[in-house]
Backbone as a chain_set.jsonl record, in Angstrom:
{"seq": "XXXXXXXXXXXXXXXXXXXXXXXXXXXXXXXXXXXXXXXXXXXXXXXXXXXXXXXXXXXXXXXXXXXXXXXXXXXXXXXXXXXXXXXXXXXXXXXXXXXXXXXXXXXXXXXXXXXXXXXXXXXXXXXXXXXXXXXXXXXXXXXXXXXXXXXXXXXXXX", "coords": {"N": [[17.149, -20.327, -2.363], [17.056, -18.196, -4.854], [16.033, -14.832, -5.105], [13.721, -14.043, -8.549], [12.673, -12.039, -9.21], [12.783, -8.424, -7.234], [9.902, -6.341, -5.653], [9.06, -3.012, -5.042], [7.686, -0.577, -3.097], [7.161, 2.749, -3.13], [6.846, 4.98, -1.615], [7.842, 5.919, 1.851], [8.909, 3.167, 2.168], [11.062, 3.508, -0.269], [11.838, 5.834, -0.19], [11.708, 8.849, 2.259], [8.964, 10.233, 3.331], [7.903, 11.609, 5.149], [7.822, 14.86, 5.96], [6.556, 15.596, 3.882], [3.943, 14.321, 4.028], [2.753, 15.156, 6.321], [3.036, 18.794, 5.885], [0.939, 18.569, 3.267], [-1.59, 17.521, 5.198], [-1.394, 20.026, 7.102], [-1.403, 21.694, 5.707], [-3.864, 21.932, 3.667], [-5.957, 21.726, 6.055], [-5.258, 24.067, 6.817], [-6.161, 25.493, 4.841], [-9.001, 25.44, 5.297], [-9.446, 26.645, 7.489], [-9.067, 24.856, 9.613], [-7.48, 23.846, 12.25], [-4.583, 22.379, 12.41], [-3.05, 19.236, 13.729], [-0.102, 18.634, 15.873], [3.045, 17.889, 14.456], [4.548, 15.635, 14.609], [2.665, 14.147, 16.495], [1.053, 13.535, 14.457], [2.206, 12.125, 12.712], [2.329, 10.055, 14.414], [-0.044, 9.035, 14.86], [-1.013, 8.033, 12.154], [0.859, 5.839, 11.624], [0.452, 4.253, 13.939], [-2.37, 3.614, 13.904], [-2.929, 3.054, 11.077], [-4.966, 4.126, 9.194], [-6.537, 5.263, 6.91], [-6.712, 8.404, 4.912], [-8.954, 9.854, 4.442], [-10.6, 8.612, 6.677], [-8.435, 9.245, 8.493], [-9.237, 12.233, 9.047], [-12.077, 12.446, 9.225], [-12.429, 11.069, 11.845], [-10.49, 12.286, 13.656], [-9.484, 14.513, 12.964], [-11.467, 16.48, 11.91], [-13.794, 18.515, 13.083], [-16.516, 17.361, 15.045], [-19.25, 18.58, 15.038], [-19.113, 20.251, 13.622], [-20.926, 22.361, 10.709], [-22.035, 21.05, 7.693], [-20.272, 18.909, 7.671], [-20.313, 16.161, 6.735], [-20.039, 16.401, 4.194], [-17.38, 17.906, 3.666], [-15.553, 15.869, 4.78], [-15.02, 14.062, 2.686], [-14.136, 15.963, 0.612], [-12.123, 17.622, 0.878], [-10.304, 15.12, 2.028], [-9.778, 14.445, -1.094], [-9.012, 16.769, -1.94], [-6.336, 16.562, -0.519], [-4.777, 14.545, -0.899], [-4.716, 14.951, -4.16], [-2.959, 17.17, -3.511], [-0.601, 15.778, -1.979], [0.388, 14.428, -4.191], [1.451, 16.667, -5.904], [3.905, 18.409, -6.871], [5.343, 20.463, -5.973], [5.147, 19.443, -3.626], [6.64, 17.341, -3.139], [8.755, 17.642, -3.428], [9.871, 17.716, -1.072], [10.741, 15.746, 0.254], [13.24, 12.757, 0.864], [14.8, 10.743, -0.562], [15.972, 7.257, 1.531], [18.319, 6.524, 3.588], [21.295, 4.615, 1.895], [19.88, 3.568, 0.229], [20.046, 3.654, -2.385], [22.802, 1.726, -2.984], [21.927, -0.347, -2.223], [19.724, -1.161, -3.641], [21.627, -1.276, -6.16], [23.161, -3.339, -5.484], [21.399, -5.729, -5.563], [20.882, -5.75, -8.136], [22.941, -5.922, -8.72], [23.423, -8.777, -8.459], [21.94, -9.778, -10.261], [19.253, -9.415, -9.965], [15.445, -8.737, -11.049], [14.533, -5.674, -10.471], [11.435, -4.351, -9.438], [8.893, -1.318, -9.194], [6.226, -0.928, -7.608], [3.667, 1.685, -7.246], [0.873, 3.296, -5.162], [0.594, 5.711, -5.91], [-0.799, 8.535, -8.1], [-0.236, 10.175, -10.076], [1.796, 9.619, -12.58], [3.133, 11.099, -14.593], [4.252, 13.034, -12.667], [5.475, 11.118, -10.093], [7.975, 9.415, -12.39], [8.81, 12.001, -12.908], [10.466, 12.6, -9.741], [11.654, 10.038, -9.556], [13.465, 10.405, -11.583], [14.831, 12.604, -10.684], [15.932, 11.797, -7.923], [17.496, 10.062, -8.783], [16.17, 7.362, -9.401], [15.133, 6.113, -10.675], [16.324, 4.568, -12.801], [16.855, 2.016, -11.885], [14.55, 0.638, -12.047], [13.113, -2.096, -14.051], [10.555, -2.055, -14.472], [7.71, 0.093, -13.751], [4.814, 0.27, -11.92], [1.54, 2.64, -11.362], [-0.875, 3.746, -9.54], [-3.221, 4.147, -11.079], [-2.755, 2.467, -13.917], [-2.976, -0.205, -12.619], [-5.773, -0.276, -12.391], [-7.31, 1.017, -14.967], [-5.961, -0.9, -16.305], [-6.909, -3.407, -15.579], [-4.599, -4.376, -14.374], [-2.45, -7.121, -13.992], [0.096, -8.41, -11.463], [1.334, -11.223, -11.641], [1.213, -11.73, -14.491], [3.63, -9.818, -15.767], [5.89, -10.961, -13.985]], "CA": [[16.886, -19.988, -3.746], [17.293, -16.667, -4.959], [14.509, -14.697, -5.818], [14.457, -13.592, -9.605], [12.298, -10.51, -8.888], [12.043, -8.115, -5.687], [8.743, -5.502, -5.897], [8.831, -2.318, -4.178], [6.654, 0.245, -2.667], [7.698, 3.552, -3.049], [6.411, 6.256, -0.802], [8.168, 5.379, 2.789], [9.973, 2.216, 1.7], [12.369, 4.187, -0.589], [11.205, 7.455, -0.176], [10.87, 9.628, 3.412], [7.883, 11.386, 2.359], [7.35, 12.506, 6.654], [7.489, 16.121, 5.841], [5.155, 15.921, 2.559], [2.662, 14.032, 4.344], [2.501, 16.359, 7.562], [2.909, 19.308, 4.734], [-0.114, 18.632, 2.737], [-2.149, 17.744, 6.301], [-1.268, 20.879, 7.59], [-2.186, 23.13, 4.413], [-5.039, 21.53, 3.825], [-6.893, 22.187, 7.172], [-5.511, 25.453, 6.939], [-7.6, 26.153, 3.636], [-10.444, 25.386, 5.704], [-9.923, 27.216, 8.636], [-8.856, 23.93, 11.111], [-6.357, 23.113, 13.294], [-3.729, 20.701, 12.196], [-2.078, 18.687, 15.083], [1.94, 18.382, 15.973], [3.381, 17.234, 13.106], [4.626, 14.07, 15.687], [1.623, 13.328, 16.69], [0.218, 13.16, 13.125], [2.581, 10.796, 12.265], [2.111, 8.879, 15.237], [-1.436, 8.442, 14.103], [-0.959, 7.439, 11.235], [1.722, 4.834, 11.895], [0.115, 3.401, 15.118], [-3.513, 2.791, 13.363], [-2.735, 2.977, 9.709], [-6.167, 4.676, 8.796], [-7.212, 6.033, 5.436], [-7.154, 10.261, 4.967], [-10.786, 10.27, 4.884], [-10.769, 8.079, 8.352], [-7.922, 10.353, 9.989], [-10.023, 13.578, 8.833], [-13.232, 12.068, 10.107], [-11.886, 10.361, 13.318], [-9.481, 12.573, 14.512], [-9.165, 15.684, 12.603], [-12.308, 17.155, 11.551], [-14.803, 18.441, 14.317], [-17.436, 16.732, 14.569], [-20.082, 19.512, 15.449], [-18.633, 21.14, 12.353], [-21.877, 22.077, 9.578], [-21.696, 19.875, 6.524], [-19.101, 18.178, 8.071], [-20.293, 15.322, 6.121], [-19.861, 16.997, 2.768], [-16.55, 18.643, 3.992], [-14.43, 15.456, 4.81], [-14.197, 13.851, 0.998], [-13.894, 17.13, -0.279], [-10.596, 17.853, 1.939], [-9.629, 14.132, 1.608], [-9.525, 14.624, -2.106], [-7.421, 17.767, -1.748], [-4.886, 16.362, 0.584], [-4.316, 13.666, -1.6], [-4.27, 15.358, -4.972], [-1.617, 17.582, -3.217], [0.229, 15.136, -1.561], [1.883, 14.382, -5.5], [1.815, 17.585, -6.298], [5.574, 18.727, -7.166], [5.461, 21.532, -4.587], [4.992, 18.586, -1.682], [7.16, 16.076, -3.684], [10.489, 17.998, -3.304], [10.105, 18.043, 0.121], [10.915, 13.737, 0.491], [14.546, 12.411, 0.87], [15.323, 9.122, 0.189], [16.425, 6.7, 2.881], [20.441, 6.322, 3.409], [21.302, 3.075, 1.653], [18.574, 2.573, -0.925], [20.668, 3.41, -4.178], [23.584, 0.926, -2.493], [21.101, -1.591, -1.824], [19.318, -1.514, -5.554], [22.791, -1.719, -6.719], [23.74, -4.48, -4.924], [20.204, -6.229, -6.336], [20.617, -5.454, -9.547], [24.364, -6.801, -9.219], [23.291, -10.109, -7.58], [20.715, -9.947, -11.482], [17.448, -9.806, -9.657], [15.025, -7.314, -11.356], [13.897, -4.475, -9.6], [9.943, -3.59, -9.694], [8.611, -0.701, -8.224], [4.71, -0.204, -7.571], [3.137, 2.371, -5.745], [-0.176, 3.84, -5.02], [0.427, 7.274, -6.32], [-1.528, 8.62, -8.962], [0.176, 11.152, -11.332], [2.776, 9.353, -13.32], [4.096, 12.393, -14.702], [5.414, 13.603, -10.851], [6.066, 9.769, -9.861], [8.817, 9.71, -12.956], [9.882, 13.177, -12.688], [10.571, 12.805, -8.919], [12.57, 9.061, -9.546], [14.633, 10.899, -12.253], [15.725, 14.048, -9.64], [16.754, 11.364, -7.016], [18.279, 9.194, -9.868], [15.732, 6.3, -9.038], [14.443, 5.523, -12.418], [17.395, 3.342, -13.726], [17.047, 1.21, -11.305], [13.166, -0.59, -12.006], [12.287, -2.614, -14.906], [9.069, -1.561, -14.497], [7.248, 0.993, -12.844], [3.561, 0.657, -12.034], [1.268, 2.955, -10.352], [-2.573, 2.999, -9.17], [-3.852, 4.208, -12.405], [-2.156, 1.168, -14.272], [-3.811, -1.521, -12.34], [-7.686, 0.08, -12.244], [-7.303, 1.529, -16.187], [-5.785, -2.041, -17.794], [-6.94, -4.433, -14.723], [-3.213, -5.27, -14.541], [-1.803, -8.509, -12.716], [1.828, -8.651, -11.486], [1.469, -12.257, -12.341], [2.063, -11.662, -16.025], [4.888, -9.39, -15.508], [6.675, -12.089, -13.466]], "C": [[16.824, -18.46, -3.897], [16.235, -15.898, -5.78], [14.796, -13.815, -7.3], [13.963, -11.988, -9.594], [12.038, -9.805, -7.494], [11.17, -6.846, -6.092], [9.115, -4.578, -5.076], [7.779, -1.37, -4.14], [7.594, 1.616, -2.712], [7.993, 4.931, -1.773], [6.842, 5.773, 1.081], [8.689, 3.85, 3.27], [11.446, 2.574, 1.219], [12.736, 5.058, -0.407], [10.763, 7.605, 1.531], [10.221, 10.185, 2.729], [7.302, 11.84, 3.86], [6.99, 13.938, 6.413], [6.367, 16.589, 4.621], [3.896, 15.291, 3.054], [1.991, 14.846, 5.54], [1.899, 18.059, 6.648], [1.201, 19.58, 4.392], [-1.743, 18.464, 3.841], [-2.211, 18.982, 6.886], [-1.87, 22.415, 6.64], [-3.334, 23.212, 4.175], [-6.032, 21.477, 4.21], [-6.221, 23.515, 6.8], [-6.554, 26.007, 5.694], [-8.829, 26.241, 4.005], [-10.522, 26.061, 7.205], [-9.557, 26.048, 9.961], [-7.469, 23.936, 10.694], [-5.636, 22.037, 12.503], [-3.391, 20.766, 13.43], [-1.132, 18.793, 14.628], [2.108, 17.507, 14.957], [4.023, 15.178, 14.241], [3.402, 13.429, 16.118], [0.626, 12.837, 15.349], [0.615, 12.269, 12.694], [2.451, 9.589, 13.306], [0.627, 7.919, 14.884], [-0.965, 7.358, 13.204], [0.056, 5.775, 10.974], [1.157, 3.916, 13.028], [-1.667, 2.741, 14.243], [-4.102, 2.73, 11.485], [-4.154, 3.186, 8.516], [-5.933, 5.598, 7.657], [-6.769, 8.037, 5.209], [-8.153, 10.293, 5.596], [-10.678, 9.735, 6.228], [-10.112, 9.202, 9.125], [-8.904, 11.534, 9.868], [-10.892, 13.266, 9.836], [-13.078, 11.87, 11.549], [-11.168, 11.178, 14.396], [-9.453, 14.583, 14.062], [-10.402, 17.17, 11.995], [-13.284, 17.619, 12.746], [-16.016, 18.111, 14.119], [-18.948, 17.855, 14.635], [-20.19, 20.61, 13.964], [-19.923, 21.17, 11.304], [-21.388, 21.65, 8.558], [-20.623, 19.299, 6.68], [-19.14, 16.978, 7.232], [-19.819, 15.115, 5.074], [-18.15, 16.609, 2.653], [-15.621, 17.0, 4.298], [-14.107, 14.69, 3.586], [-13.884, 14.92, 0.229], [-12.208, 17.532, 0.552], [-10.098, 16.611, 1.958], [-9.164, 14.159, 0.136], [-8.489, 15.035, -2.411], [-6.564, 17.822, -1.215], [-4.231, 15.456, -0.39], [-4.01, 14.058, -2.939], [-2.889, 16.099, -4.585], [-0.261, 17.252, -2.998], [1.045, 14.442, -2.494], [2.121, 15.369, -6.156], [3.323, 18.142, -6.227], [6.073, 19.542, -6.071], [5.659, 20.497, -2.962], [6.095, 17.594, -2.071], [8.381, 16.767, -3.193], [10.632, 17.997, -1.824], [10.608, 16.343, 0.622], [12.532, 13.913, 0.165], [14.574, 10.658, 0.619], [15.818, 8.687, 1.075], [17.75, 6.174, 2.349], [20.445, 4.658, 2.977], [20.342, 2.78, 0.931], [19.516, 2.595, -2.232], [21.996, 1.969, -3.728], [22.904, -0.7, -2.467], [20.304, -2.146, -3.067], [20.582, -1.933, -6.144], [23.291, -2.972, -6.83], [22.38, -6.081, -5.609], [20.669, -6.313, -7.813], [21.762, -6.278, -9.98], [24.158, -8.504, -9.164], [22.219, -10.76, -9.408], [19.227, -10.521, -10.985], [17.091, -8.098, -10.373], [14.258, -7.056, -10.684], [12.565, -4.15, -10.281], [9.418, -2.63, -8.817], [6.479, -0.573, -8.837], [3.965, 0.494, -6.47], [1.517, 2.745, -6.157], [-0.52, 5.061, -5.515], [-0.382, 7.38, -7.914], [-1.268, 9.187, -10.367], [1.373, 10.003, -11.586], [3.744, 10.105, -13.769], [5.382, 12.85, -13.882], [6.615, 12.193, -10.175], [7.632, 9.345, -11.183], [9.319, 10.837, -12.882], [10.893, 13.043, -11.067], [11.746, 11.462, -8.553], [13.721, 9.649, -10.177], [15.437, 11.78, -11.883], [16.528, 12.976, -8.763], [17.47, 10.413, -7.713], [17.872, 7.829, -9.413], [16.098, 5.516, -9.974], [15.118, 4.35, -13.038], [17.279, 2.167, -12.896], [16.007, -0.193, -11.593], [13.275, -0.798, -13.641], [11.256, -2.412, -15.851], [8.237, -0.848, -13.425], [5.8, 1.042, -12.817], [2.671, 1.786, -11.069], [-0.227, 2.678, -10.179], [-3.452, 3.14, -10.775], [-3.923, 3.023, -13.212], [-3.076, 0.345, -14.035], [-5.203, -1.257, -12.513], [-8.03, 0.53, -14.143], [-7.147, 0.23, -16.906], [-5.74, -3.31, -16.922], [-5.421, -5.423, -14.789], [-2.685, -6.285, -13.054], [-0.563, -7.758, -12.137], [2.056, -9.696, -12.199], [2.693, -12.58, -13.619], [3.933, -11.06, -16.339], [6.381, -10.047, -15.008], [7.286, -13.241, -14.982]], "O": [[16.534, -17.689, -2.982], [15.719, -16.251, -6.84], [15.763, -13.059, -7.391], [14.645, -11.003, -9.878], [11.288, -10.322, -6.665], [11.721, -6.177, -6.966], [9.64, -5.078, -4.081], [6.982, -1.31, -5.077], [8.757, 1.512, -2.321], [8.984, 5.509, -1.325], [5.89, 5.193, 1.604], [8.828, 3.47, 4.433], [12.526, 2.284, 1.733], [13.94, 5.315, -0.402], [9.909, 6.916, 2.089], [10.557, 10.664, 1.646], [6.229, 12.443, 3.832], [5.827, 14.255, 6.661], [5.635, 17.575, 4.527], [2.825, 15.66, 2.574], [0.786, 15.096, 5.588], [0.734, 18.453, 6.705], [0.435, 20.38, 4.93], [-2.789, 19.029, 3.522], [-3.345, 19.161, 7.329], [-2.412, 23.502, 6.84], [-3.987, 24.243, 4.337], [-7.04, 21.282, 3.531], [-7.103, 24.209, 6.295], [-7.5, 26.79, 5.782], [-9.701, 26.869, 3.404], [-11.513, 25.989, 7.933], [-9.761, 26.362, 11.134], [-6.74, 23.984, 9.703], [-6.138, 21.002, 12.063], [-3.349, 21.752, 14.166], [-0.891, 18.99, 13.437], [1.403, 16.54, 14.668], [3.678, 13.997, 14.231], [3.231, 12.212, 16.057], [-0.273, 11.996, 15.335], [-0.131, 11.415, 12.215], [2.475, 8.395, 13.005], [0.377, 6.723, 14.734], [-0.642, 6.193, 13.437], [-0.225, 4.863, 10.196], [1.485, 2.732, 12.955], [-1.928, 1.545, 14.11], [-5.177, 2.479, 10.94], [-4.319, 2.638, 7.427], [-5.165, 6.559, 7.643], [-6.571, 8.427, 6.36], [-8.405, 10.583, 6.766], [-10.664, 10.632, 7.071], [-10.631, 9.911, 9.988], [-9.448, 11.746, 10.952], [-10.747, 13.587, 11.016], [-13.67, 12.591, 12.352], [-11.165, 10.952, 15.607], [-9.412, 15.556, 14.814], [-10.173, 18.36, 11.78], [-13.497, 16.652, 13.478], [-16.636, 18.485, 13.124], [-19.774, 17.404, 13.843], [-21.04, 21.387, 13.529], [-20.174, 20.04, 10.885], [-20.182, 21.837, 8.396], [-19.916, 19.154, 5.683], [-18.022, 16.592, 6.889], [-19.255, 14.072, 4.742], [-17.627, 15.683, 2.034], [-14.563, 17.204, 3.703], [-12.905, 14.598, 3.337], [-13.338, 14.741, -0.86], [-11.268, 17.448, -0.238], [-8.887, 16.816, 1.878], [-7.974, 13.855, 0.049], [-7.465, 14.521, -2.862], [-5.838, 18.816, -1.175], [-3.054, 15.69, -0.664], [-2.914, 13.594, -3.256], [-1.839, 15.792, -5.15], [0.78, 17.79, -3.375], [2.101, 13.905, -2.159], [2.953, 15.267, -7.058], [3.742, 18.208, -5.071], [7.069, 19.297, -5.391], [6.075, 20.724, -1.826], [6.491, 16.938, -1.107], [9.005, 16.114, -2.356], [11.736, 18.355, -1.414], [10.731, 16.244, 1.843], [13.038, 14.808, -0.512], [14.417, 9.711, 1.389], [16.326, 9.541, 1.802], [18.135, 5.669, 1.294], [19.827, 3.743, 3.52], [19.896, 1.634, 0.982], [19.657, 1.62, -2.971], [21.86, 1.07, -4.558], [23.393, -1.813, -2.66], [20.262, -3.329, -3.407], [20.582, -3.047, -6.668], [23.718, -3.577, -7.813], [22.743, -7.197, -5.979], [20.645, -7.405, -8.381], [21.848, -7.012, -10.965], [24.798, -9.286, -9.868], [21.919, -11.939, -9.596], [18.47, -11.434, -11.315], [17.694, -7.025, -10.384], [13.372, -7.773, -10.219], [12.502, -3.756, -11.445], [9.409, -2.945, -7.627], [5.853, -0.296, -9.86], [3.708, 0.155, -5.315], [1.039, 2.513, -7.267], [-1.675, 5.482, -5.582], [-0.495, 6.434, -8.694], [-1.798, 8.875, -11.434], [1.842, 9.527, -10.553], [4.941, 9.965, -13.518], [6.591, 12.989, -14.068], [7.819, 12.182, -9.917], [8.53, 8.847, -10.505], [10.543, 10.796, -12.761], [12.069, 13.386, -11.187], [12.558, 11.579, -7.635], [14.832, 9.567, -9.653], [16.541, 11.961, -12.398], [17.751, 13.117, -8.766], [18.255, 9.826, -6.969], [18.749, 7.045, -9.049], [16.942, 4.635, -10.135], [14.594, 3.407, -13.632], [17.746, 1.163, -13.435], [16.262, -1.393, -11.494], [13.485, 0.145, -14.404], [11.041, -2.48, -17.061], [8.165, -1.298, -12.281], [5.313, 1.82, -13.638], [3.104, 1.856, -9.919], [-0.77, 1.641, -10.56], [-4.131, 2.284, -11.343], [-5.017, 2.467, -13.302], [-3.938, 0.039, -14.86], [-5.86, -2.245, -12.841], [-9.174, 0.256, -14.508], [-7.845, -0.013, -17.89], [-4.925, -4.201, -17.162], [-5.214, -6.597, -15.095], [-2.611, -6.183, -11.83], [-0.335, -6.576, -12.394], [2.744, -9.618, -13.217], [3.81, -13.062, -13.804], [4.931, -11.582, -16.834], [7.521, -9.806, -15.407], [7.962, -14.246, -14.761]]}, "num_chains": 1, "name": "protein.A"}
């Protein structure tokens, strides 16, 4: 049976976003004076135990000896993450070879395309589909705001 809708995820589904997430890790501690790790090993993290910001900060990246360290890792989780859609970190992502080919081929077959991601600005999240010529492709585009602002299903949408 053929499915009538397929959902996607944006941020490392359609989207490399490796260098914007290393990027905003790396700037980030520098505002504060720490160490980032090898950009390889950051992603290894993150890919091998699929932990939070705040967790990698805490766990791995913050020192623990550090004063108000407590304070200091939501306050630097915050700002990694506001950054990390900031336009300045956004241009730095490539889509993955074969995604517009592969929507195409969806779209031809008449399944509709949904995309929902986690990101927060809307603004950047449409500006940043319309540079790589996403946009035409979804239906409907939700992001985190959406669901927590108008307790939205998928359900309905379906």
């Amino acid at each position: 049976m053929k499915p009538k809708i397929v959902i996607f995820d944006l941020d490392g589904t359609l989207i490399d976003c490796t260098d914007r997430y290393y990027q905003t890790y790396r700037d980030v501690l520098h505002q504060y004076r720490l160490k980032a790790p090898k950009k390889e090993e950051l992603i290894k993290l993150r890919r091998l135990t699929g932990m939070s910001t705040r967790e990698i900060l805490s766990s791995y990246l913050i020192p623990r000896d550090l004063k108000k360290r407590d304070e200091l890792v939501p306050e630097i989780a915050e700002k990694r993450i506001v950054m990390f859609e900031d336009w300045t970190y956004l241009k730095l992502d490539n889509t993955f070879p074969g995604v517009e080919e592969t929507l195409e081929k969806l779209l031809g077959m008449d399944i509709a395309l949904m995309l929902v991601t986690a990101r927060r600005n809307r603004g950047n999240l449409i500006r940043q589909l319309e540079e790589k010529d996403l946009e035409k492709y979804f239906g409907k585009i939700l992001c985190r705001n959406e669901f927590r602002e108008r307790s939205y299903t998928i359900l309905p949408v379906l």
